[in-house]
Each structure stands twice: as C-alpha cells, then as structure tokens.
Short mmCIF file of C-alpha atoms in Angstrom, two decimals:
data_model
loop_
_atom_site.label_atom_id
_atom_site.label_comp_id
_atom_site.label_asym_id
_atom_site.label_seq_id
_atom_site.Cartn_x
_atom_site.Cartn_y
_atom_site.Cartn_z
CA UNK A 1 0.04 0.06 -0.18
CA UNK A 2 1.41 3.85 -0.49
CA UNK A 3 1.94 5.63 2.12
CA UNK A 4 0.44 8.27 2.83
CA UNK A 5 0.48 12.04 5.26
CA UNK A 6 -1.93 14.07 6.51
CA UNK A 7 -0.04 17.17 4.87
CA UNK A 8 2.93 17.29 2.01
CA UNK A 9 4.89 20.38 2.28
CA UNK A 10 6.65 21.93 -1.06
CA UNK A 11 9.04 23.92 -0.05
CA UNK A 12 12.00 24.10 2.55
CA UNK A 13 12.03 28.38 3.32
CA UNK A 14 10.74 29.24 5.98
CA UNK A 15 7.20 29.09 6.05
CA UNK A 16 7.12 25.82 4.50
CA UNK A 17 9.42 25.15 7.60
CA UNK A 18 7.38 27.00 10.22
CA UNK A 19 3.80 25.14 8.76
CA UNK A 20 5.55 22.07 9.27
CA UNK A 21 6.55 22.58 12.51
CA UNK A 22 3.41 23.77 13.67
CA UNK A 23 1.36 20.87 12.04
CA UNK A 24 3.92 18.02 13.12
CA UNK A 25 3.43 19.66 16.59
CA UNK A 26 -0.72 19.10 16.57
CA UNK A 27 0.28 15.68 16.00
CA UNK A 28 -0.09 15.47 12.34
CA UNK A 29 1.93 13.29 10.15
CA UNK A 30 3.68 15.58 8.36
CA UNK A 31 6.58 15.51 4.64
CA UNK A 32 8.10 18.79 3.79
CA UNK A 33 10.41 18.35 0.65
CA UNK A 34 12.84 20.82 0.20
CA UNK A 35 14.29 20.47 -4.11
CA UNK A 36 17.86 22.37 -2.62
CA UNK A 37 19.19 22.97 0.89
CA UNK A 38 17.18 24.49 3.36
CA UNK A 39 16.55 28.03 3.19
CA UNK A 40 18.81 28.46 0.28
CA UNK A 41 16.51 31.50 -1.87
CA UNK A 42 14.30 33.96 -0.51
CA UNK A 43 14.47 32.79 2.63
CA UNK A 44 18.61 33.33 2.96
CA UNK A 45 18.32 36.58 1.02
CA UNK A 46 16.24 38.87 3.65
CA UNK A 47 18.08 41.46 5.30
CA UNK A 48 18.14 39.80 8.39
CA UNK A 49 15.30 41.97 10.66
CA UNK A 50 12.72 40.72 12.53
CA UNK A 51 10.38 43.88 12.85
CA UNK A 52 7.66 46.24 11.89
CA UNK A 53 8.19 47.31 8.88
CA UNK A 54 8.70 50.92 10.13
CA UNK A 55 8.29 52.06 6.21
CA UNK A 56 4.82 50.55 5.82
CA UNK A 57 3.02 52.83 7.96
CA UNK A 58 3.05 55.17 4.72
CA UNK A 59 1.10 52.16 3.33
CA UNK A 60 -1.45 51.96 5.99
CA UNK A 61 -0.42 48.36 6.50
CA UNK A 62 -1.35 48.72 10.15
CA UNK A 63 -2.52 44.97 10.62
CA UNK A 64 1.00 43.99 8.83
CA UNK A 65 2.48 46.30 11.73
CA UNK A 66 0.86 45.12 14.42
CA UNK A 67 0.87 41.44 13.66
CA UNK A 68 4.58 41.68 13.21
CA UNK A 69 5.90 44.08 16.01
CA UNK A 70 3.58 41.61 18.34
CA UNK A 71 5.66 38.67 16.50
CA UNK A 72 8.92 40.79 17.30
CA UNK A 73 9.04 40.27 20.74
CA UNK A 74 7.30 36.49 20.51
CA UNK A 75 9.91 35.05 18.38
CA UNK A 76 12.50 37.29 20.44
CA UNK A 77 11.25 34.88 23.71
CA UNK A 78 12.01 31.97 21.83
CA UNK A 79 15.21 32.29 20.12
CA UNK A 80 17.75 34.37 21.76
CA UNK A 81 20.53 32.82 20.58
CA UNK A 82 19.47 33.86 16.53
CA UNK A 83 17.37 36.57 17.38
CA UNK A 84 18.76 39.82 19.09
CA UNK A 85 17.67 43.54 19.75
CA UNK A 86 19.03 45.91 17.76
CA UNK A 87 19.10 50.23 18.47
CA UNK A 88 18.46 51.56 14.98
CA UNK A 89 19.70 55.09 14.23
CA UNK A 90 16.99 57.18 11.32
CA UNK A 91 19.14 60.53 10.35
CA UNK A 92 16.83 62.70 10.09
CA UNK A 93 17.11 64.67 6.45
CA UNK A 94 15.79 67.83 6.38
CA UNK A 95 15.15 67.67 2.19
CA UNK A 96 13.14 64.50 2.42
CA UNK A 97 10.27 62.92 5.36
CA UNK A 98 9.71 65.84 7.89
CA UNK A 99 11.02 65.35 11.75
CA UNK A 100 6.48 65.24 12.52
CA UNK A 101 6.17 62.61 9.85
CA UNK A 102 8.81 60.95 11.91
CA UNK A 103 7.76 61.02 15.37
CA UNK A 104 4.21 60.58 14.37
CA UNK A 105 5.26 57.18 12.67
CA UNK A 106 7.78 56.34 15.73
CA UNK A 107 4.50 56.92 18.30
CA UNK A 108 3.20 54.07 16.29
CA UNK A 109 5.53 51.72 16.03
CA UNK A 110 5.98 51.74 20.01
CA UNK A 111 2.63 51.14 20.76
CA UNK A 112 1.43 49.45 17.64
CA UNK A 113 2.73 45.66 19.17
CA UNK A 114 1.59 46.29 22.98
CA UNK A 115 5.78 46.38 23.30
CA UNK A 116 7.17 44.75 26.38
CA UNK A 117 10.40 43.57 26.04
CA UNK A 118 12.51 46.37 24.09
CA UNK A 119 13.02 50.15 24.85
CA UNK A 120 10.56 52.74 23.16
CA UNK A 121 12.27 55.87 20.20
CA UNK A 122 13.99 58.93 21.39
CA UNK A 123 15.06 61.75 19.85
CA UNK A 124 19.37 62.26 19.78
CA UNK A 125 21.94 64.66 18.94
CA UNK A 126 24.15 63.45 16.71
CA UNK A 127 26.65 66.20 16.92
CA UNK A 128 27.02 64.71 20.28
CA UNK A 129 25.92 60.69 19.96
CA UNK A 130 28.05 58.17 19.26
CA UNK A 131 26.44 57.69 16.17
CA UNK A 132 26.79 60.88 14.56
CA UNK A 133 30.30 60.10 14.18
CA UNK A 134 30.59 58.49 11.08
CA UNK A 135 27.60 60.41 9.30
CA UNK A 136 28.15 63.91 7.78
CA UNK A 137 28.04 66.82 9.72
CA UNK A 138 25.07 67.96 8.48
CA UNK A 139 23.43 65.51 9.63
CA UNK A 140 22.36 66.74 13.61
CA UNK A 141 19.15 65.36 14.18
CA UNK A 142 18.32 62.14 14.50
CA UNK A 143 15.90 59.39 16.51
CA UNK A 144 16.36 56.44 17.59
CA UNK A 145 14.06 53.16 17.64
CA UNK A 146 14.16 49.38 18.52
CA UNK A 147 13.85 46.12 16.27
CA UNK A 148 15.80 43.04 16.29
CA UNK A 149 18.08 41.17 14.00
CA UNK A 150 18.10 37.84 13.17
CA UNK A 151 20.17 34.51 11.56
CA UNK A 152 17.85 34.14 8.66
CA UNK A 153 18.43 30.96 7.30
CA UNK A 154 19.33 29.09 10.60
CA UNK A 155 15.41 30.19 11.43
CA UNK A 156 14.23 28.18 9.22
CA UNK A 157 16.89 24.83 9.74
CA UNK A 158 15.61 25.29 13.35
CA UNK A 159 11.93 25.12 12.13
CA UNK A 160 12.81 22.30 10.43
CA UNK A 161 14.58 20.77 13.02
CA UNK A 162 11.63 21.33 15.43
CA UNK A 163 9.34 19.90 12.98
CA UNK A 164 10.98 16.30 12.75
CA UNK A 165 11.51 16.28 16.67
CA UNK A 166 7.53 16.37 16.51
CA UNK A 167 7.60 13.67 14.37
CA UNK A 168 7.65 15.16 10.48
CA UNK A 169 10.16 14.08 7.67
CA UNK A 170 11.96 16.33 6.03
CA UNK A 171 13.41 15.45 2.85
CA UNK A 172 15.85 17.96 1.29
CA UNK A 173 17.56 17.91 -2.13
CA UNK A 174 14.24 15.88 -3.35
CA UNK A 175 11.61 17.72 -5.47
CA UNK A 176 7.77 17.12 -5.51
CA UNK A 177 7.49 16.15 -9.34
CA UNK A 178 4.11 15.78 -9.36
CA UNK A 179 0.96 16.11 -7.74
CA UNK A 180 -2.95 14.79 -8.83
CA UNK A 181 -5.62 15.28 -7.20
CA UNK A 182 -7.68 11.95 -7.02
CA UNK A 183 -10.81 12.69 -4.80
CA UNK A 184 -9.93 13.21 -1.59
CA UNK A 185 -6.72 12.74 -1.64
CA UNK A 186 -3.04 14.03 -3.41
CA UNK A 187 -1.36 11.34 -5.29
CA UNK A 188 2.75 12.65 -5.37
CA UNK A 189 5.92 12.12 -7.05
CA UNK A 190 8.76 12.51 -5.08
CA UNK A 191 12.19 11.87 -6.80
CA UNK A 192 16.40 11.87 -4.86
CA UNK A 193 17.82 14.92 -7.20
CA UNK A 194 21.08 12.84 -5.63
CA UNK A 195 20.80 9.70 -7.05
CA UNK A 196 17.09 10.34 -9.39
CA UNK A 197 15.59 7.41 -7.01
CA UNK A 198 11.55 8.30 -7.11
CA UNK A 199 8.73 7.65 -3.95
CA UNK A 200 4.60 7.58 -4.54
CA UNK A 201 2.87 8.48 -1.83
CA UNK A 202 -0.93 10.01 -0.92
CA UNK A 203 -1.23 13.27 1.38
CA UNK A 204 -5.24 14.15 2.92
CA UNK A 205 -3.22 18.17 1.54
CA UNK A 206 -0.93 19.49 -0.11
CA UNK A 207 0.84 23.04 1.13
CA UNK A 208 2.64 25.11 -1.48
CA UNK A 209 5.40 26.55 0.17
CA UNK A 210 7.65 27.00 -3.29
CA UNK A 211 8.55 30.72 -3.07
CA UNK A 212 9.21 32.52 -6.10
CA UNK A 213 8.22 28.58 -7.46
CA UNK A 214 4.76 28.76 -6.13
CA UNK A 215 2.87 29.77 -9.75
CA UNK A 216 4.98 27.13 -11.33
CA UNK A 217 3.66 24.68 -8.72
CA UNK A 218 0.18 24.92 -9.39
CA UNK A 219 0.50 25.12 -13.10
CA UNK A 220 2.99 22.84 -13.88
CA UNK A 221 3.36 20.64 -10.91
CA UNK A 222 -0.01 20.28 -9.89
CA UNK A 223 -1.59 20.67 -13.33
CA UNK A 224 -4.17 23.17 -12.39
CA UNK A 225 -5.46 26.62 -13.94
CA UNK A 226 -3.74 29.44 -13.78
CA UNK A 227 -2.63 30.58 -10.35
CA UNK A 228 -3.03 34.37 -8.78
CA UNK A 229 -0.76 36.75 -9.80
CA UNK A 230 2.88 36.89 -8.29
CA UNK A 231 4.81 39.56 -8.31
CA UNK A 232 8.70 38.72 -8.18
CA UNK A 233 10.84 41.40 -7.11
CA UNK A 234 14.76 41.41 -6.48
CA UNK A 235 16.38 42.28 -3.35
CA UNK A 236 20.39 42.95 -2.99
CA UNK A 237 22.58 43.63 -0.58
CA UNK A 238 26.24 44.42 -0.44
CA UNK A 239 29.06 44.01 2.38
CA UNK A 240 32.07 45.79 2.66
CA UNK A 241 34.90 46.35 5.35
CA UNK A 242 32.83 47.93 8.32
CA UNK A 243 32.16 51.95 7.96
CA UNK A 244 32.28 52.14 12.15
CA UNK A 245 32.60 50.57 15.09
CA UNK A 246 30.09 51.10 17.20
CA UNK A 247 26.82 48.85 17.48
CA UNK A 248 24.40 51.05 16.17
CA UNK A 249 22.69 49.90 12.77
CA UNK A 250 21.36 52.78 10.47
CA UNK A 251 18.17 53.22 8.39
CA UNK A 252 18.98 55.60 5.78
CA UNK A 253 15.76 57.71 3.47
CA UNK A 254 16.24 57.89 -0.14
CA UNK A 255 15.09 60.84 -2.43
CA UNK A 256 13.02 58.08 -4.50
CA UNK A 257 11.05 57.13 -1.20
CA UNK A 258 12.86 53.98 -0.43
CA UNK A 259 15.03 53.60 3.06
CA UNK A 260 18.30 52.03 3.53
CA UNK A 261 19.71 49.96 6.50
CA UNK A 262 23.61 49.80 7.00
CA UNK A 263 23.73 47.57 10.21
CA UNK A 264 26.90 46.08 11.17
CA UNK A 265 27.75 42.88 10.01
CA UNK A 266 29.53 39.69 11.02
CA UNK A 267 31.89 41.50 13.44
CA UNK A 268 34.14 42.90 10.87
CA UNK A 269 31.84 44.20 7.97
CA UNK A 270 28.83 46.00 7.28
CA UNK A 271 26.01 45.16 5.23
CA UNK A 272 23.65 47.58 3.06
CA UNK A 273 20.48 46.68 1.65
CA UNK A 274 18.13 46.57 0.44
CA UNK A 275 16.75 47.12 -3.09
CA UNK A 276 13.31 46.28 -5.04
CA UNK A 277 13.59 45.50 -8.71
CA UNK A 278 10.53 43.34 -10.33
CA UNK A 279 12.36 40.76 -11.91
CA UNK A 280 11.12 38.28 -14.62
CA UNK A 281 13.97 35.60 -15.21
CA UNK A 282 14.69 32.56 -13.42
CA UNK A 283 14.65 33.00 -9.33
CA UNK A 284 17.51 30.28 -9.52
CA UNK A 285 19.80 32.49 -11.03
CA UNK A 286 18.92 35.70 -9.57
CA UNK A 287 22.30 37.93 -8.65
CA UNK A 288 22.69 41.24 -8.29
CA UNK A 289 23.92 44.41 -11.51
CA UNK A 290 25.84 46.92 -11.49
CA UNK A 291 23.29 49.46 -11.19
CA UNK A 292 21.55 48.12 -7.78
CA UNK A 293 25.97 47.93 -6.79
CA UNK A 294 26.36 52.09 -7.83
CA UNK A 295 22.72 52.77 -6.37
CA UNK A 296 22.95 50.78 -3.21
CA UNK A 297 26.82 52.31 -2.81
CA UNK A 298 25.47 56.12 -3.47
CA UNK A 299 22.59 55.75 -1.17
CA UNK A 300 24.72 55.39 1.41
CA UNK A 301 27.41 57.82 0.24
CA UNK A 302 24.82 60.74 1.27
CA UNK A 303 25.29 59.79 4.49
CA UNK A 304 28.21 58.35 5.50
CA UNK A 305 31.90 60.64 5.48
CA UNK A 306 33.31 57.76 4.10
CA UNK A 307 32.98 56.65 0.69
CA UNK A 308 32.03 53.71 -0.80
CA UNK A 309 32.22 52.14 -4.52
CA UNK A 310 31.98 49.01 -6.23
CA UNK A 311 35.21 48.67 -5.58
CA UNK A 312 34.76 47.88 -1.87
CA UNK A 313 32.20 45.45 -2.01
CA UNK A 314 33.46 42.17 -0.87
CA UNK A 315 30.33 39.80 -0.76
CA UNK A 316 26.41 40.41 -2.42
CA UNK A 317 23.92 38.12 -2.39
CA UNK A 318 20.21 38.30 -3.40
CA UNK A 319 16.66 36.75 -3.80
CA UNK A 320 13.60 37.17 -4.73
CA UNK A 321 10.66 37.97 -3.23
CA UNK A 322 7.26 35.78 -4.15
CA UNK A 323 4.76 38.62 -3.67
CA UNK A 324 0.91 39.17 -3.83
CA UNK A 325 0.25 41.08 -7.16
CA UNK A 326 -1.15 44.14 -5.42
CA UNK A 327 -1.24 46.04 -8.61
CA UNK A 328 0.78 48.79 -7.01
CA UNK A 329 3.07 50.84 -8.68
CA UNK A 330 5.98 50.21 -7.90
CA UNK A 331 8.41 47.27 -6.51
CA UNK A 332 8.70 48.61 -3.31
CA UNK A 333 4.97 49.76 -2.41
CA UNK A 334 3.59 46.18 -3.48
CA UNK A 335 2.34 44.96 -0.49
CA UNK A 336 4.37 42.52 1.70
CA UNK A 337 1.60 40.96 3.44
CA UNK A 338 0.70 37.44 2.89
CA UNK A 339 -1.89 35.83 1.33
CA UNK A 340 -3.38 32.29 1.20
CA UNK A 341 -5.08 30.91 -1.39
CA UNK A 342 -7.10 27.80 -0.62
CA UNK A 343 -8.05 25.26 -3.72
CA UNK A 344 -10.63 23.07 -2.07
CA UNK A 345 -14.36 21.66 -2.55
CA UNK A 346 -16.76 18.70 -1.78
CA UNK A 347 -14.45 15.29 -2.02
CA UNK A 348 -11.38 17.46 -3.49
CA UNK A 349 -7.98 16.89 -1.72
CA UNK A 350 -7.04 20.92 -0.76
CA UNK A 351 -4.22 22.83 -2.01
CA UNK A 352 -3.22 25.89 -0.14
CA UNK A 353 -0.80 28.10 -1.79
CA UNK A 354 1.52 30.80 -0.12
CA UNK A 355 1.73 34.16 -1.75
CA UNK A 356 4.25 37.07 -0.41
CA UNK A 357 4.34 36.79 3.32
CA UNK A 358 7.78 38.69 6.06
CA UNK A 359 10.31 36.30 7.57
CA UNK A 360 9.16 38.24 10.73
CA UNK A 361 5.37 37.41 10.75
CA UNK A 362 6.42 33.03 9.58
CA UNK A 363 5.04 31.85 12.64
CA UNK A 364 1.65 33.53 12.72
CA UNK A 365 1.44 32.51 8.72
CA UNK A 366 2.16 29.19 10.38
CA UNK A 367 -1.07 29.18 12.68
CA UNK A 368 -3.58 31.10 9.94
CA UNK A 369 -2.40 28.24 7.40
CA UNK A 370 -3.74 25.64 10.11
CA UNK A 371 -7.20 27.71 9.83
CA UNK A 372 -7.38 27.20 5.96
CA UNK A 373 -6.58 23.71 6.16
CA UNK A 374 -9.24 23.32 9.34
CA UNK A 375 -11.89 24.49 6.76
CA UNK A 376 -11.57 21.58 4.48
CA UNK A 377 -9.59 18.63 7.16
CA UNK A 378 -11.82 19.51 9.72
CA UNK A 379 -10.42 20.51 13.40
CA UNK A 380 -6.25 20.16 14.22
CA UNK A 381 -5.41 21.17 17.03
CA UNK A 382 -4.68 24.20 19.19
CA UNK A 383 -2.13 26.77 18.20
CA UNK A 384 1.20 25.97 20.71
CA UNK A 385 3.96 27.95 18.85
CA UNK A 386 3.54 31.69 20.75
CA UNK A 387 5.12 30.06 23.69
CA UNK A 388 7.15 27.38 22.62
CA UNK A 389 11.17 27.89 22.14
CA UNK A 390 12.91 26.81 19.63
CA UNK A 391 15.68 24.58 19.41
CA UNK A 392 18.93 25.88 21.34
CA UNK A 393 16.37 28.65 22.28
CA UNK A 394 15.61 27.24 26.19
CA UNK A 395 17.85 29.55 27.86
CA UNK A 396 16.25 30.81 31.46
CA UNK A 397 14.88 34.05 30.96
CA UNK A 398 16.38 34.69 27.21
CA UNK A 399 18.90 35.71 29.08
CA UNK A 400 21.75 34.93 25.89
CA UNK A 401 24.65 36.88 28.30
CA UNK A 402 23.47 34.67 30.99
CA UNK A 403 23.70 31.06 29.41
CA UNK A 404 26.81 32.49 27.49
CA UNK A 405 28.64 32.95 30.97
CA UNK A 406 28.28 29.60 32.23
CA UNK A 407 28.53 27.73 28.53
CA UNK A 408 32.36 29.37 28.80
CA UNK A 409 33.00 29.05 32.92
CA UNK A 410 32.61 25.09 32.28
CA UNK A 411 34.59 25.22 29.65
CA UNK A 412 37.55 26.97 30.69
CA UNK A 413 39.81 25.12 27.63
CA UNK A 414 37.09 27.00 24.91
CA UNK A 415 38.68 29.94 23.02
CA UNK A 416 36.13 32.82 24.08
CA UNK A 417 35.74 33.58 20.48
CA UNK A 418 34.63 30.32 19.84
CA UNK A 419 32.78 29.90 22.55
CA UNK A 420 30.96 32.69 21.62
CA UNK A 421 29.83 31.67 18.11
CA UNK A 422 28.97 28.37 19.41
CA UNK A 423 26.13 29.67 21.72
CA UNK A 424 25.40 32.28 19.40
CA UNK A 425 24.64 29.98 16.50
CA UNK A 426 23.29 27.18 18.38
CA UNK A 427 22.05 27.91 21.98
CA UNK A 428 21.83 25.69 24.44
CA UNK A 429 22.36 22.80 21.84
CA UNK A 430 26.44 23.46 21.74
CA UNK A 431 26.23 21.64 24.67
CA UNK A 432 26.02 18.53 22.05
CA UNK A 433 28.94 19.73 20.54
CA UNK A 434 31.14 20.53 23.41
CA UNK A 435 29.89 17.34 24.70
CA UNK A 436 32.69 14.76 26.52
CA UNK A 437 35.34 17.16 25.02
CA UNK A 438 38.28 18.38 27.51
CA UNK A 439 40.72 20.27 24.48
CA UNK A 440 40.00 21.23 21.75
CA UNK A 441 41.96 18.49 20.10
CA UNK A 442 38.81 16.73 21.30
CA UNK A 443 36.61 18.31 19.19
CA UNK A 444 38.21 16.68 15.98
CA UNK A 445 40.26 17.69 12.69
CA UNK A 446 41.38 21.34 13.15
CA UNK A 447 39.96 22.66 9.16
CA UNK A 448 41.17 26.38 10.58
CA UNK A 449 39.48 29.54 11.32
CA UNK A 450 37.98 28.20 14.34
CA UNK A 451 36.70 25.18 12.20
CA UNK A 452 36.46 21.46 13.88
CA UNK A 453 34.53 18.27 13.16
CA UNK A 454 32.49 17.75 15.85
CA UNK A 455 30.76 21.17 14.80
CA UNK A 456 30.01 19.76 10.96
CA UNK A 457 29.39 16.46 12.36
CA UNK A 458 26.47 17.68 14.55
CA UNK A 459 25.49 20.17 11.70
CA UNK A 460 25.79 16.91 9.20
CA UNK A 461 23.48 14.66 11.58
CA UNK A 462 21.28 17.42 12.74
CA UNK A 463 20.64 20.24 9.97
CA UNK A 464 20.73 18.69 6.61
CA UNK A 465 23.99 19.93 5.72
CA UNK A 466 25.80 18.28 2.85
CA UNK A 467 28.04 20.44 1.63
CA UNK A 468 31.03 22.74 2.59
CA UNK A 469 28.16 26.18 1.10
CA UNK A 470 25.63 24.76 3.56
CA UNK A 471 27.61 25.44 6.17
CA UNK A 472 29.59 28.66 5.13
CA UNK A 473 26.91 30.72 3.96
CA UNK A 474 23.83 29.12 5.23
CA UNK A 475 23.82 27.36 8.68
CA UNK A 476 26.59 30.14 9.02
CA UNK A 477 28.73 33.28 7.28
CA UNK A 478 31.76 31.63 8.12
CA UNK A 479 32.34 31.71 4.36
CA UNK A 480 33.16 36.01 5.51
CA UNK A 481 35.72 34.50 7.74
CA UNK A 482 37.52 31.53 6.25
CA UNK A 483 40.87 31.48 4.21
CA UNK A 484 40.23 29.52 1.13
CA UNK A 485 42.23 27.11 2.43
CA UNK A 486 40.38 26.12 5.28
CA UNK A 487 37.19 25.74 2.45
CA UNK A 488 39.59 23.47 1.01
CA UNK A 489 40.68 21.45 3.57
CA UNK A 490 36.30 21.58 4.95
CA UNK A 491 35.23 20.82 1.56
CA UNK A 492 37.66 17.52 0.78
CA UNK A 493 36.59 16.61 4.49
CA UNK A 494 32.83 16.46 3.73
CA UNK A 495 33.69 14.53 0.78
CA UNK A 496 35.61 11.91 1.96
CA UNK A 497 32.96 11.91 4.98
CA UNK A 498 30.32 11.88 2.61
CA UNK A 499 27.32 9.83 3.97
CA UNK A 500 29.56 7.99 7.18
CA UNK A 501 26.86 10.10 9.00
CA UNK A 502 23.32 9.20 8.91
CA UNK A 503 20.83 11.63 9.82
CA UNK A 504 17.57 9.68 9.79
CA UNK A 505 18.23 9.61 13.80
CA UNK A 506 16.50 13.26 15.90
CA UNK A 507 18.64 15.48 17.35
#
C-alpha cells in the first residue's frame, strides 16, 4: 500500500518549515520536501531583521505592522541565541520626510504591538552621540528606535529541526515531480535529486510553500489552472568592510522614497541593502546587477563621511521575494502582507498556496495556514508555537549573556570567540557539540579559522548539511571569515566523509 501523510509541504523556506513545525506539533503526519538546501533561496537572502516594518506605516498596512511588532517579541523569547535586539539610528534628512511625520510614525511603532521587552524610541543629537561620528556633519538630529536581528537561514533550519523532533519527515535535495488530485487525496511523486530515486505517496492536503516557484508549482507540478498573480521582486545586498566602530545600525531615507539599511555585520563588516526591482527571469539565477551595486553605494554615500564604491564590495547576495500582486505601481510599494489561497471543494483534496509574507510573520502565517486547512480537513488541534522555544532557545529568561557566561565557565579550555560563536549559533545545543570534550583536540580535526569536525558532524547529523556551502553560507556566515585553504580542507573532508553520518535519527 502507498504510504499516506496528512500534510505534504513543498518548499523548505521559512514558511514551509514553519508550517511543517506547527502541523507536526499538533500531532499530524507531515512530510516536507525541498529541492535544494533548507533556506537556500529567498529565506537566506533577507535583510535579516525581525521588525515591524516602519516604512509600511506609510502604506497604511497597520494590521501587518501590528502583527509583526507582536511577533518580534514572541520570536525574541523563542530564539534568543539567533535573534537579538538592535537600536536603529534614523538620521533626519531635512529634504525628505518631515521630523513631525517621523515622530508620529515612531509613536505608532512604539505602541501598535504592545511592546514589553524592547525600549521605545527617542530623539538624539547626532553632534554628541557616538552614532553621529561616521555621518556627514550636516546631519545633526536623528531618532533611535528598537528592532531585532535574526540569523535568517538558521531560523529556517531550527524550524525544520523542531518539525522533525515533533515527528515530521524533512527531505532536502528532493523535489516534488508531480501531484495529482484523486478525489479527497493527492497522489504525489517525489524524486531524490542525488540519485534519481522516486517515491510515491498520498497526502490528505498539499501545502505549496515554493516561494518564487509557487505559481509554477500550481500550473506545472499540480496541473491546475493559472495561479493568482505573483509579483517577483528582487532584493539585493552588498557587504563591505565595516564603516563604523559602534554597534548601532542605520536606516537611511532615499530621495526616491525608499529606505536603505547599513547594519554592523559579522563583527568585521557592514551590510547594506536592500533594493526593490521587478524580476522576470529564473529565480534560481538571481544576482545583483551593476546598477543595484551603484545604487546602494550612492545611497549610503549621502550619509557617511567615508565613501564607498563597487570596488569596496567583498560579497553580495540577492533574493526574489514572491509577493502577492496587488497592482502597486512600484516594487517597493507592493504589499509585504501574505495571502493564503485554499483550493478545495466537496470531495476534493485541498491545496493551500502561500503568496507573499515576511520572515518576521512566518509563525502567524503558519497558524493561519492551519486555520485554512481546518476548513477542508476539520479540526486540526490547537495553536501551540506562541510559547514554545525553538531548538537551542530554551535559555532561562532569554538571558543570552548569562547563558554564555555559564557555558564559558564550564569550558575554560574553549577560546572565548569560539564559545561565543557556538552559543550564538546553537544556543543550548552547543552543549551537544562540546559533549565529552576537555580540550580543543577533542573537537576533532581542525580545519583552521575556528572550524572543527565536531561542529560539522553535528550539523550533518541534525541540520541537513551536505556540502561546505550549506555550512559556510547558510548555517553560518563563516564563508566571510575563512581562508581558501580552510574552505578547501572542509570541502575535502566532507567529500571523504560523505554518507558516514545518518541523519535519520532525531536530534
């Protein structure tokens, strides 16, 4: 007999992983398939903020902003290792939005979401504040407000891991070749892209969380009529050597009405983004253009004393946002809210397709997805994720610094920077990486630049890491901190250990 699951989720980005986690935690049988690595497309190409979206207030998206502001604190409690508060500096550029409008926006931002953990906004004299030092002298007034940072692709991996620990099956490098409705079931064919093996199963419900490929999946894989309009918008970021010494990120206004962030990044760098450009090509081939690089450099050069050019860029990344097409005139004004489209009827297996969404609101989107599916499948259990920590996030009082201090004290042999990186990436799960170790040598082969085999083994066993790039650019950003020699050693080691570690067992 063909195996049957309650819910098949197609797409291993943040929405797919979040829905799989929520569904599995309600006791449903869940299978998630992702044709590449987890978070390998849009979900690892964000500006890496858990934020309400201050600029969305201008488009009167109050529901979206309120939901995002509430989620900001929910997620901060759930994952204090990979999410942490930031204080953003918004310099007042007299030629753009008036100060009273900014103050009004920040007042709403402070109060819409019932803020409890984060400090409110305030005005600041940039002539006296440390954040004013790198800025051009014409900028004398500014505002400071709170938002949060997130390691975006780690957020995806942790949701997938939690889904698995609640009983879901998570398959990477496996694509959904076809899905055909047969009365109240979906007949599905999956293909393992590593060896070509096919697997057939049936599903009571199908969740299409394919991101930029959502419409393509509906029309080509599920064989249904033309999908709702999907507006693909490219967002690109550049990374340069750090442009300032303090820890305050900036949000800059642009004459075109857009905003640009300049954020301290990976200790040694500044992250600058993002652009908003309509995109018509293959999402798998997305890359920054020369025009976008020039745009981002020019945008921050208006504000910083230190000028940058494309020659200063050390790394770039681009992603395609699968936005719901609300017929907005510009890419930057297209709604970031999500739309859940449920295709079902009497005796017809449901297909739920996800359009749009922000990384900040993935958990609420997942809850709403379960509400939608319940319309077709009947009661699916109660929501549970609002008070649940993500793997490694079970840190008392969300006190990252206190936990780090105890972790280091228990391991005096571990270099401070490595202890910090382990706890920042893995939270309490860092204890699993160092279990049984009493010296650096006990962490296995040293690849250089703070990389040891114990960490890579943990990731291969529990976080679906199969290639050096999975680790260097998604489970971490160590690609920015490692030499070519270290990367080559890591790649060679992973090639020689391919298939050694079964990742079927739960973490």
